[in-house]
Coordinates of C-alpha atoms and ligand atoms in Angstrom, one line a residue:
X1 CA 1.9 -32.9 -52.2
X2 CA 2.1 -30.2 -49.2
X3 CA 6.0 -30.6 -49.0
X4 CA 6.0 -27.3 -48.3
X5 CA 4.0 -27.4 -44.3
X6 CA 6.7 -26.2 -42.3
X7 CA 5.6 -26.8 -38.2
X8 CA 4.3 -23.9 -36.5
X9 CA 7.6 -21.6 -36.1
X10 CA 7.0 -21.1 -32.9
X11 CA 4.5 -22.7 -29.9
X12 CA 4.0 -22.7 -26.3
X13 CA 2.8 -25.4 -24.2
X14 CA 1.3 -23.1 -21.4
X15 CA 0.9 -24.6 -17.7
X16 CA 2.2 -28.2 -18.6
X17 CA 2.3 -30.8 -16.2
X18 CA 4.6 -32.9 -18.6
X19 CA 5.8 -36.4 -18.7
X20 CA 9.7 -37.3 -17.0
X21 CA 11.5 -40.1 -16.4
X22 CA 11.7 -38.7 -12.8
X23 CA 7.9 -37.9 -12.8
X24 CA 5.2 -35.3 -13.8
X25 CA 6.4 -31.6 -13.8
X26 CA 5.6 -28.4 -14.5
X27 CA 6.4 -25.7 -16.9
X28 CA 5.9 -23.9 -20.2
X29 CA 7.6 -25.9 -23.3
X30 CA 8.7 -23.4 -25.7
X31 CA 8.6 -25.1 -29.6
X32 CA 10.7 -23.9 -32.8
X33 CA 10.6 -25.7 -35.8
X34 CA 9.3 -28.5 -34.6
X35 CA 11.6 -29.1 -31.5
X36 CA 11.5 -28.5 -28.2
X37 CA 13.8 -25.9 -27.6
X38 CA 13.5 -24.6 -24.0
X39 CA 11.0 -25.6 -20.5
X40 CA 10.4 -22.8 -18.4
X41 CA 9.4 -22.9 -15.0
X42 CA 7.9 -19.7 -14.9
X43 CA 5.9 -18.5 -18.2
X44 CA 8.4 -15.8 -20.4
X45 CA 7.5 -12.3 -21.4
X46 CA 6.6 -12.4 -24.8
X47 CA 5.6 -8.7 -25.4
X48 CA 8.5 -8.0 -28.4
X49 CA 8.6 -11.5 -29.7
X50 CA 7.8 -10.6 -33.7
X51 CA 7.4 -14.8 -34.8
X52 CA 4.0 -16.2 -34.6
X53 CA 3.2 -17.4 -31.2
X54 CA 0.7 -20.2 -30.7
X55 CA 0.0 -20.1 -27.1
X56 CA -1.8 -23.4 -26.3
X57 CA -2.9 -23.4 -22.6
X58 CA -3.1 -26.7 -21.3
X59 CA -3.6 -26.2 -17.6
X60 CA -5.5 -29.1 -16.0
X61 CA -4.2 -31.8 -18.6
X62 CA -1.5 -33.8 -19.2
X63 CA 1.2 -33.9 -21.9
X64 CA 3.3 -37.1 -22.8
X65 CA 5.3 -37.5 -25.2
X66 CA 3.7 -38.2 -28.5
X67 CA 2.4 -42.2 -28.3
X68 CA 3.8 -44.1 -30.6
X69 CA 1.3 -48.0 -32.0
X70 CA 4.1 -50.6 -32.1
X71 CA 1.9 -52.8 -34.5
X72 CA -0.7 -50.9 -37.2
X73 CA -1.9 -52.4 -40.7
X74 CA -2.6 -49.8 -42.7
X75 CA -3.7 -52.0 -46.0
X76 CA -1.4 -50.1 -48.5
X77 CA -0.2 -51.2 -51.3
X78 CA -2.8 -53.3 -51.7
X79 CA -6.3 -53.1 -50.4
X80 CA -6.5 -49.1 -50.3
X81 CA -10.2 -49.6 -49.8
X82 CA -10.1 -51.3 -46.2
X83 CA -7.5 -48.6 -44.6
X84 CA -5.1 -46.2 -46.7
X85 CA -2.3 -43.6 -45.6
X86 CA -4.5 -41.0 -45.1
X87 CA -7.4 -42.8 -43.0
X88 CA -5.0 -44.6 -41.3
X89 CA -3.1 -41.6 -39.9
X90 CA -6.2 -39.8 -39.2
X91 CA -7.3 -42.6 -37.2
X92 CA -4.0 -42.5 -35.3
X93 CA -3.8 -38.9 -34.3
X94 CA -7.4 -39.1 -33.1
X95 CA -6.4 -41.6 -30.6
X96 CA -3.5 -39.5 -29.6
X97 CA -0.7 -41.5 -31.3
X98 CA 2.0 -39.4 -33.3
X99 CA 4.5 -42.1 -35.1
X100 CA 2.7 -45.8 -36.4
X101 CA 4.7 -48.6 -37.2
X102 CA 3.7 -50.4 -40.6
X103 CA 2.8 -53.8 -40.5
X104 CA 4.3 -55.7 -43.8
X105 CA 1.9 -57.9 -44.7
X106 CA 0.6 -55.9 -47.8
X107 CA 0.6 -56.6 -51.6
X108 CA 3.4 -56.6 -51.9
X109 CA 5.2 -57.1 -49.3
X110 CA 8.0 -54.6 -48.5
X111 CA 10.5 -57.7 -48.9
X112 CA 13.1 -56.0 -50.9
X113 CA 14.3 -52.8 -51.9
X114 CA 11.6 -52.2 -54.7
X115 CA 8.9 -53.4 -52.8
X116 CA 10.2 -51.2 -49.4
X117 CA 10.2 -48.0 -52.1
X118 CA 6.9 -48.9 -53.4
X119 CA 5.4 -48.9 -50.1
X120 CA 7.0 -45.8 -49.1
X121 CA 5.8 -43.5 -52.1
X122 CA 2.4 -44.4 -51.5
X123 CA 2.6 -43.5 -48.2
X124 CA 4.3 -40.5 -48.2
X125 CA 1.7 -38.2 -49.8
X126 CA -0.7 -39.2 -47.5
X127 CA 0.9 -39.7 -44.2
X128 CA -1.0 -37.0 -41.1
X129 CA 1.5 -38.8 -38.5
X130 CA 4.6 -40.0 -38.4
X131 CA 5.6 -43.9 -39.6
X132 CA 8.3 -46.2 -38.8
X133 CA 8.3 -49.4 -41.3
X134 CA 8.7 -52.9 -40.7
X135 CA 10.0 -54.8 -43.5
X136 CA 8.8 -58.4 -44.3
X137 CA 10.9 -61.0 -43.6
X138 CA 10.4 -64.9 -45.2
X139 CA 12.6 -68.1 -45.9
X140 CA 12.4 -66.7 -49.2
X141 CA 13.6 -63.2 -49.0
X142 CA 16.2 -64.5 -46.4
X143 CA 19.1 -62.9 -48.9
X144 CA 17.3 -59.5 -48.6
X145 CA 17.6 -58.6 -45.2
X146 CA 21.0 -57.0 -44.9
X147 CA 20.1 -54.4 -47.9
X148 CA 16.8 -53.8 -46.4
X149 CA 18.3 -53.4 -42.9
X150 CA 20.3 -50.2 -44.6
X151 CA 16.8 -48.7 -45.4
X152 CA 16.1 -47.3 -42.2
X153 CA 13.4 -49.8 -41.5
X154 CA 12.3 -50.8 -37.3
X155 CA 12.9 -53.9 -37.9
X156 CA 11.3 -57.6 -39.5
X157 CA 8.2 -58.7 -38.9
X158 CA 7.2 -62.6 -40.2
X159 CA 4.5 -64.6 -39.8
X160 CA 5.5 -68.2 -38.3
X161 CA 2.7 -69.3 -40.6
X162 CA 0.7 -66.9 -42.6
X163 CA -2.5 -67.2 -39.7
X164 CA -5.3 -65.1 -41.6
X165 CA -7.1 -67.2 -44.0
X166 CA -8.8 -65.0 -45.7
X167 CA -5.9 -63.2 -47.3
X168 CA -3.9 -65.0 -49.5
X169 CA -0.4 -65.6 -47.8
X170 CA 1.9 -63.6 -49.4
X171 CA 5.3 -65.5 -50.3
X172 CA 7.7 -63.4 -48.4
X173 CA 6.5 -63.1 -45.2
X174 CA 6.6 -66.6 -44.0
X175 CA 8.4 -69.4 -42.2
X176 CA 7.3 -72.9 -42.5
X177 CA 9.5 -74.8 -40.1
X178 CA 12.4 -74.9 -37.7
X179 CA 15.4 -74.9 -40.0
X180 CA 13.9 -72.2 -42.2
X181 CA 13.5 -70.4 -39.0
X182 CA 16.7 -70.4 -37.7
X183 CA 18.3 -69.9 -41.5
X184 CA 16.3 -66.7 -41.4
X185 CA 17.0 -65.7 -38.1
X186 CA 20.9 -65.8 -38.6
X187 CA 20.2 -63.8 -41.6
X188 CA 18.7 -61.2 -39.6
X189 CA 21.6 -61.9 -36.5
X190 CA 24.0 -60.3 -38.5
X191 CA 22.0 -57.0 -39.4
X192 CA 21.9 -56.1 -35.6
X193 CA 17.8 -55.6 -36.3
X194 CA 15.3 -56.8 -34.2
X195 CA 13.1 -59.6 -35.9
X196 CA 9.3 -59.6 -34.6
X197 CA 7.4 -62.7 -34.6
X198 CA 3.7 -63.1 -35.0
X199 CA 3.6 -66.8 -32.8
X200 CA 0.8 -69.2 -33.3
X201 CA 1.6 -72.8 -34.2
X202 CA -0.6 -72.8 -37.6
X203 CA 0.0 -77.0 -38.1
X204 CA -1.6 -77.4 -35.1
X205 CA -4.6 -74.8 -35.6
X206 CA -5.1 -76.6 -38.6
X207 CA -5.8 -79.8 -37.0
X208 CA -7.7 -78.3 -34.7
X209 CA -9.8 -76.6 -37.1
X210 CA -10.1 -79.8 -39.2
X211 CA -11.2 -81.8 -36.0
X212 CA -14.0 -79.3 -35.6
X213 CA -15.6 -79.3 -39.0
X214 CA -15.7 -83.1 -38.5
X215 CA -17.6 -82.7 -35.4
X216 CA -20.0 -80.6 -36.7
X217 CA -18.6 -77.6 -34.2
X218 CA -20.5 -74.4 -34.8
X219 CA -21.5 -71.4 -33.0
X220 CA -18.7 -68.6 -32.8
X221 CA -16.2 -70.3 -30.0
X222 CA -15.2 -72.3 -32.8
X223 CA -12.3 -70.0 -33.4
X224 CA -10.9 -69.5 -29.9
X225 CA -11.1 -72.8 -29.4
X226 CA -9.5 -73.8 -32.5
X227 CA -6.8 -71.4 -31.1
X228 CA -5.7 -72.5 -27.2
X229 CA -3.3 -70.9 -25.4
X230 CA -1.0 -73.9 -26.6
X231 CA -0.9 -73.0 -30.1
X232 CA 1.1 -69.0 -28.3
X233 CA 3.4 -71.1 -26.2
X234 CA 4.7 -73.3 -28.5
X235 CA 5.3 -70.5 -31.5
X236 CA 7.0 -68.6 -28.8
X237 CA 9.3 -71.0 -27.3
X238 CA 10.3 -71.9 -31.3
X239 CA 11.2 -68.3 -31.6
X240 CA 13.1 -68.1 -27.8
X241 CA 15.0 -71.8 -29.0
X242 CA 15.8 -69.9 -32.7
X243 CA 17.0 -66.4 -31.1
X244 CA 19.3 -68.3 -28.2
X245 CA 21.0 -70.3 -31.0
X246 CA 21.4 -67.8 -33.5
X247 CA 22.0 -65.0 -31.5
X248 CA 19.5 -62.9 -33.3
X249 CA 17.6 -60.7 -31.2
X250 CA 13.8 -61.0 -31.1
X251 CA 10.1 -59.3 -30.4
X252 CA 7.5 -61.1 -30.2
X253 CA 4.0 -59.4 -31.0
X254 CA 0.5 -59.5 -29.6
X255 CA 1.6 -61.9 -26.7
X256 CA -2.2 -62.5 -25.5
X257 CA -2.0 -65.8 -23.0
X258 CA -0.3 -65.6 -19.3
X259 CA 1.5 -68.7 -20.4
X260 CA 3.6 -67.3 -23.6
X261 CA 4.4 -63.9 -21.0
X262 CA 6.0 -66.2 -18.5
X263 CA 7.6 -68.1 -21.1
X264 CA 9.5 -64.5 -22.1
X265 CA 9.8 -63.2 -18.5
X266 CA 12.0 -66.6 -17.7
X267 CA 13.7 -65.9 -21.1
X268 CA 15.0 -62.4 -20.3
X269 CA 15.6 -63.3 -16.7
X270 CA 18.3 -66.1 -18.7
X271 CA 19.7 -63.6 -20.4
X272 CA 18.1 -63.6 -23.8
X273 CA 17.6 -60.2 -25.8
X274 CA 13.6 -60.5 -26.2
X275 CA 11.2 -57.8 -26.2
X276 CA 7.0 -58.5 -25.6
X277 CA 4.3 -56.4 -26.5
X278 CA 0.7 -56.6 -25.8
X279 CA -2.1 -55.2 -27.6
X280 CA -4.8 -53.4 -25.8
X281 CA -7.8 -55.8 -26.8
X282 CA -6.1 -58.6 -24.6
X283 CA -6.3 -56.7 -21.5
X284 CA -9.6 -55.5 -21.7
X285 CA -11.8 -58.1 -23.9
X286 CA -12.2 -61.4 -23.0
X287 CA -13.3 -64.3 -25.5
X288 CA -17.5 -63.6 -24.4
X289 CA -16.6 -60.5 -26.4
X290 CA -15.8 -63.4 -29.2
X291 CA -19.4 -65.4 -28.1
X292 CA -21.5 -62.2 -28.6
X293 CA -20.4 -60.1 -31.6
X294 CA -18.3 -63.0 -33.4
X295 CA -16.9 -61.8 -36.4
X296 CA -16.5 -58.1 -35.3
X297 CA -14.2 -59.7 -32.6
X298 CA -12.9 -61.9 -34.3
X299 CA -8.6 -61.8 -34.1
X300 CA -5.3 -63.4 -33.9
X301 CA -4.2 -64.7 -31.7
X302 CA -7.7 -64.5 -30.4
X303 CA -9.4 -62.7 -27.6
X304 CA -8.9 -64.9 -24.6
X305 CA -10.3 -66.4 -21.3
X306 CA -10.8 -64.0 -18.2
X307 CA -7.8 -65.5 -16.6
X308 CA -5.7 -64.3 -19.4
X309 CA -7.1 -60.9 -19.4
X310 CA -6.5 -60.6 -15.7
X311 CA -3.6 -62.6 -15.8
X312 CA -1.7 -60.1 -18.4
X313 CA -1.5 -57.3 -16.0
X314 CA 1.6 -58.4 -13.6
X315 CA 3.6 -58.6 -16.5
X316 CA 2.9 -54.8 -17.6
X317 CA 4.0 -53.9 -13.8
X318 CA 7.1 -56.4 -13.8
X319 CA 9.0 -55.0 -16.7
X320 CA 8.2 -58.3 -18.8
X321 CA 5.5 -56.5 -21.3
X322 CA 7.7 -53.7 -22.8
X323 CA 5.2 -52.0 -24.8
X324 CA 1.6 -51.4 -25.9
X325 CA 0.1 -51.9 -29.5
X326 CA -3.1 -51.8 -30.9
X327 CA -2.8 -54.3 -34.3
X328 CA -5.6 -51.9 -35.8
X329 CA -6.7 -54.1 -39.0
X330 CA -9.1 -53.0 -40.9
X331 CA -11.3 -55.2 -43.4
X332 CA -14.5 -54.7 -45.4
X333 CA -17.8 -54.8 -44.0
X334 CA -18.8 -57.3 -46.4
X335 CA -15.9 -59.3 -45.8
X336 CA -16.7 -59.5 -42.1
X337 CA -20.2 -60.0 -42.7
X338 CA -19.0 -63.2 -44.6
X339 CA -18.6 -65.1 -40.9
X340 CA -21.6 -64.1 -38.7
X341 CA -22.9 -67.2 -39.7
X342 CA -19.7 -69.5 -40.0
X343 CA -17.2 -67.2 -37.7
X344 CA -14.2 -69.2 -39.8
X345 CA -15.3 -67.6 -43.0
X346 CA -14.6 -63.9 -41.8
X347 CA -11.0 -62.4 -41.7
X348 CA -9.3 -61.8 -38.4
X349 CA -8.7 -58.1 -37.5
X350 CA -10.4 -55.0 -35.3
X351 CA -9.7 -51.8 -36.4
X352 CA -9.7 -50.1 -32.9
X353 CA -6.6 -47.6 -32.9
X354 CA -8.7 -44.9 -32.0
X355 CA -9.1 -46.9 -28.6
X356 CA -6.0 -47.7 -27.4
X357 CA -5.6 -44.8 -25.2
X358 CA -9.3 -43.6 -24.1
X359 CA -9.2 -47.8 -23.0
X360 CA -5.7 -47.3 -20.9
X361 CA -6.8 -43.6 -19.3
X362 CA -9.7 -45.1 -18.1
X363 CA -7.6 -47.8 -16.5
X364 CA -5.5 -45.3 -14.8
X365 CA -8.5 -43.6 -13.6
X366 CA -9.7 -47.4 -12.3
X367 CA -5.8 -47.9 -10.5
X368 CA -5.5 -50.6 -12.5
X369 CA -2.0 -48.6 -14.2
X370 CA -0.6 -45.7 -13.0
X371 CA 0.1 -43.0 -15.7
X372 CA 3.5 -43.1 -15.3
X373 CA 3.7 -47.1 -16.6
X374 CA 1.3 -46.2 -18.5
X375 CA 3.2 -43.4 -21.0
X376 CA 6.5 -45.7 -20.7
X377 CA 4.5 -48.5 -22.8
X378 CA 2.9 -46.5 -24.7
X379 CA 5.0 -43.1 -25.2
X380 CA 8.6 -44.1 -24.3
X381 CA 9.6 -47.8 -24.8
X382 CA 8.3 -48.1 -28.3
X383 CA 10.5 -45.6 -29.6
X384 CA 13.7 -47.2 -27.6
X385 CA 12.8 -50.4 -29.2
X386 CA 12.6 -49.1 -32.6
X387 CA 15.7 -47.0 -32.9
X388 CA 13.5 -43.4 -32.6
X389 CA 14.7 -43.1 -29.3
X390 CA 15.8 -39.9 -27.8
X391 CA 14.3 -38.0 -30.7
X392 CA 11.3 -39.3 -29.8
X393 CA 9.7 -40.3 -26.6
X394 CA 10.9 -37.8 -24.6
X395 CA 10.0 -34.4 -23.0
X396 CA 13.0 -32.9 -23.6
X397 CA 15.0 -30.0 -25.0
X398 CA 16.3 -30.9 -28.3
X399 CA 13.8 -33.8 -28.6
X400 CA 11.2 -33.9 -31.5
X401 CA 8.4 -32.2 -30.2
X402 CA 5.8 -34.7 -30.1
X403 CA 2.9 -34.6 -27.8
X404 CA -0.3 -36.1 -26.6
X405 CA -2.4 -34.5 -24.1
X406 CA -4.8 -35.8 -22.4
X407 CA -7.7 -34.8 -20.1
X408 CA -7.6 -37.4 -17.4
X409 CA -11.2 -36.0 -15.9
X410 CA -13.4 -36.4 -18.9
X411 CA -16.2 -38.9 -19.0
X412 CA -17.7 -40.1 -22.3
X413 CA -19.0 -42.3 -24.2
X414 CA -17.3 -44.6 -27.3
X415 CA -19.6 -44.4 -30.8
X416 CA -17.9 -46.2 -34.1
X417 CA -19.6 -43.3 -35.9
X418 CA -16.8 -40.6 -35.1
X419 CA -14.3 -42.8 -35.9
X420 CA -11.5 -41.9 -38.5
X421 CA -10.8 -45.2 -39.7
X422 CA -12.4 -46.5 -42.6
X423 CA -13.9 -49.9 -41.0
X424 CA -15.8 -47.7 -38.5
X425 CA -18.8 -49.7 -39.8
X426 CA -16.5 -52.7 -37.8
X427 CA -15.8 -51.4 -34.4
X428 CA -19.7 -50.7 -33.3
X429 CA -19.1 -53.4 -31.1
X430 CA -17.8 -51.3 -28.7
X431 CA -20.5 -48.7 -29.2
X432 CA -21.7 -47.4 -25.6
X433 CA -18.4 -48.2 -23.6
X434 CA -18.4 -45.6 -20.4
X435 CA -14.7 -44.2 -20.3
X436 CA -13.1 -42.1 -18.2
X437 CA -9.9 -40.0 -19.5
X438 CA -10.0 -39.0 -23.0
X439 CA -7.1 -37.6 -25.7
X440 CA -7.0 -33.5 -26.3
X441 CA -4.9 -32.9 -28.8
X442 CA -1.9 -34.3 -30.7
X443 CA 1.4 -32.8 -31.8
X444 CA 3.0 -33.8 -34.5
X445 CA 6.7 -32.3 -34.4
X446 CA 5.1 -28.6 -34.1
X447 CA 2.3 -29.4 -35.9
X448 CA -1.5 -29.5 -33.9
X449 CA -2.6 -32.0 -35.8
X450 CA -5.8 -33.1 -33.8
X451 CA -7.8 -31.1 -31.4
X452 CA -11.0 -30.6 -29.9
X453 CA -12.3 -33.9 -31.7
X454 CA -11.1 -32.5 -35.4
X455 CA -8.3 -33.8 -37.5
X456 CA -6.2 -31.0 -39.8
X457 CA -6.4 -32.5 -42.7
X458 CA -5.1 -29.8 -45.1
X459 CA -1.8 -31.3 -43.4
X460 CA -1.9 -34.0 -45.4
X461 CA 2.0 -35.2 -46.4
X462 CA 2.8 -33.5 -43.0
X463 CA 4.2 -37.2 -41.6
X464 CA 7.2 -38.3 -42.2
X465 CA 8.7 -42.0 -43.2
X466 CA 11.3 -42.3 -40.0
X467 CA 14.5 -43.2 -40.6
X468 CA 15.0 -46.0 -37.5
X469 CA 18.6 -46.8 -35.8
X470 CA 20.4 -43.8 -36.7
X471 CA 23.3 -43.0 -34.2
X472 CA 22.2 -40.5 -32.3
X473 CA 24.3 -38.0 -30.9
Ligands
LIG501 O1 -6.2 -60.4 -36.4 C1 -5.2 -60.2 -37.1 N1 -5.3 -59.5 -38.2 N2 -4.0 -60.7 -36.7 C2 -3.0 -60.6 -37.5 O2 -1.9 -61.0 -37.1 C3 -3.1 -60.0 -38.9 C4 -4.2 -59.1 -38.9 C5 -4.5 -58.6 -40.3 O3 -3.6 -58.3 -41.0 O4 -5.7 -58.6 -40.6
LIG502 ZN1 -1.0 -57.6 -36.5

């Protein structure tokens, strides 16, 4: 489908202040065929120029490079009906985000070659933004990983335990103790991939959960409190133990308590190759979020105690967090709906990409981030950690031109009802949140794929599948 959208041949970026490594600058970005191929300082003469020209003024905004979400669950193969290619990717460029990274725990997993391909063709049709791949990773698809590691994939993702009862846990995707752990992670050691880790210790949530039920424990803290910032640390320190004796070099995902970012700050400070990412609900949400809407705000690892959410923040600032997800997961109404009265009945997941940026401009405008940090989690680092990097996340000549610009001034408010995604119906909690900063418009490679609040969506097949860790030139 659509194979044949080429970008726009030619664009201008008018009166950007664009996003360096050495700070904001200005200048006019001149785009061919989907690269940046020059930066003016002063705006050509175009009079004579016989290619299409789309001038795009963006005086009084921002540009950054494209933002890539470390950590989306787009439901396909599987459960098209809770989020497919095509919703997914909308959803994405609405929030400003030009390349998603796939989260594996589908049906089937992408655990081997078939399964990778399978997941790849139905996205392909569909993708509106560009998509990096994680492949799954399990005790039992150990002997997989150096053929899927040719595939172009970001890297493995498993589950220490599979956390999310309300999906069946798919077979390849998990570990279920220490010696399968480190088996795995020499597997993936010797494929120079980094393996991601989804950390919380599921034996002990298990008791927990089972000590509850026996007290008769209702009410919706039942599932952060079946969850303590105990049940992070200790997953994370299996994974920091695993990676320093295998060598294997490790992420570890949605790091939500102050105790598991310490745990990976002392880690890198010994040496050890680990990378941290955050995802925006645990720096702004706090587990009253959880008391009042319950299921809708229901996640793991779970939304946590205001010294958490405050506590977070130094590690964005120290160089600790390296970058910024949202773990968009979508689910069914109904299936939601399931928990209001027993909150352990209803699946785990907010499907909130369309957030993540409106939520981090409006802590910029608050000082809480300055914009600079701010693009590095969000619009640079991710694409260094997942092989993308200088073709992408960078302002650059040569680079992939990828954008999102953003108006830093603009005040509005949040409504579930625009939303792209398909489990709009499950983000109204959010409904009537004041922000301050909002996203414009979104490149894709050439392409203006969102703008003034509309998705293109006769680009559909526009996105590409990335191919990760290629040696750049
Ligand atoms: O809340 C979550 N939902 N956490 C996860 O790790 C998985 C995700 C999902 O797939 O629904
Ligand atoms: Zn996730």
């Amino acid at each position: 489908m659509n194979e044949n959208i080429q970008p726009n041949q030619q664009i201008f970026l008018k009166n950007a202040s664009y996003y360096t490594p050495d700070g904001f600058k200005s200048g006019n970005i001149l785009v061919e065929n989907g690269k940046i191929t020059e930066i003016y300082t002063e705006m050509p003469d175009l009079t004579g120029i016989d290619q299409p020209v789309l001038l795009y003024d963006v005086k009084d905004k921002k540009v950054l490079p494209g933002a890539i979400d470390t950590h989306v669950h787009v439901r396909e193969p599987g459960w098209p009906e809770r989020e497919d290619f095509f919703s997914g990717t909308a959803a994405a460029l609405a929030g400003g985000i030009t390349t998603i990274c796939q989260m594996p725990n589908t049906q089937p997993t992408p655990h081997d070659l078939s399964s990778l391909a399978e997941m790849q063709q139905a996205a392909k049709p569909k993708l509106l933004c560009d998509m990096a791949v994680y492949a799954a990773a399990g005790y039992d698809n150990r002997e997989q990983l150096a053929a899927l590691a040719q595939e172009g994939i970001c890297g493995f993702k498993t589950f220490l335990q599979f956390s999310n009862s309300n999906i069946k846990a798919p077979k390849y995707i998990t570990v279920h103790n220490r010696q399968e752990l480190e088996e795995l992670l020499a597997a993936s050691a010797k494929t120079g991939l980094r393996h991601f880790f989804h950390c919380e210790d599921y034996d002990l949530i298990t008791r927990l959960e089972a000590a509850a039920h026996q007290c008769g424990a209702e009410g919706y803290a039942f599932h952060y409190q079946t969850r303590p910032d105990s049940t992070e640390l200790k997953a994370v320190q299996q994974v920091l133990h695993a990676a320093r004796k295998t060598g294997a070099k490790v992420g570890i995902a949605h790091v939500s308590t102050v105790a598991a970012a310490e745990a990976i700050r002392q880690a890198k400070a010994n040496g050890l190759d680990v990378t941290c990412e955050v995802c925006f609900h645990h720096l702004f949400f706090d587990d009253s979020w959880l008391d009042r809407f319950g299921p809708w705000a229901k996640c793991n690892p779970p939304l946590r105690s205001t010294a958490n959410v405050a506590g977070l923040w130094p590690y964005l600032s120290d160089g600790t967090v390296d970058y910024i997800g949202s773990d968009h997961a979508p689910h069914l109404t109904e299936a939601k709906e399931q928990g209001k009265e027993q909150i352990w009945l209803a699946p785990s997941g907010i499907a909130h990409i369309e957030l993540l940026l409106p939520m981090l401009l409006n802590a910029v405008n608050e000082q809480k981030i300055t914009l600079e940090r701010m693009t590095e989690l969000c619009c640079v680092n991710g694409y260094k950690q997942m092989g993308l990097y200088p073709q992408k996340g960078q302002i650059a000549i040569g680079a992939d031109a990828d954008f999102t610009i953003i108006d830093l001034t603009k005040e509005w408010q949040f409504s579930a009802d625009k939303l792209q995604t398909k489990a709009r119906q499950n983000a109204h909690l959010f409904d009537g949140l004041q922000l301050h900063g909002a996203v414009e418009a979104t490149i894709v490679r050439g392409q203006l794929q969102y703008a003034a609040g509309r998705v293109d969506y006769q680009t559909v097949g526009y996105g590409q599948i990335l191919n990760c860790h290629q040696k750049w030139e």
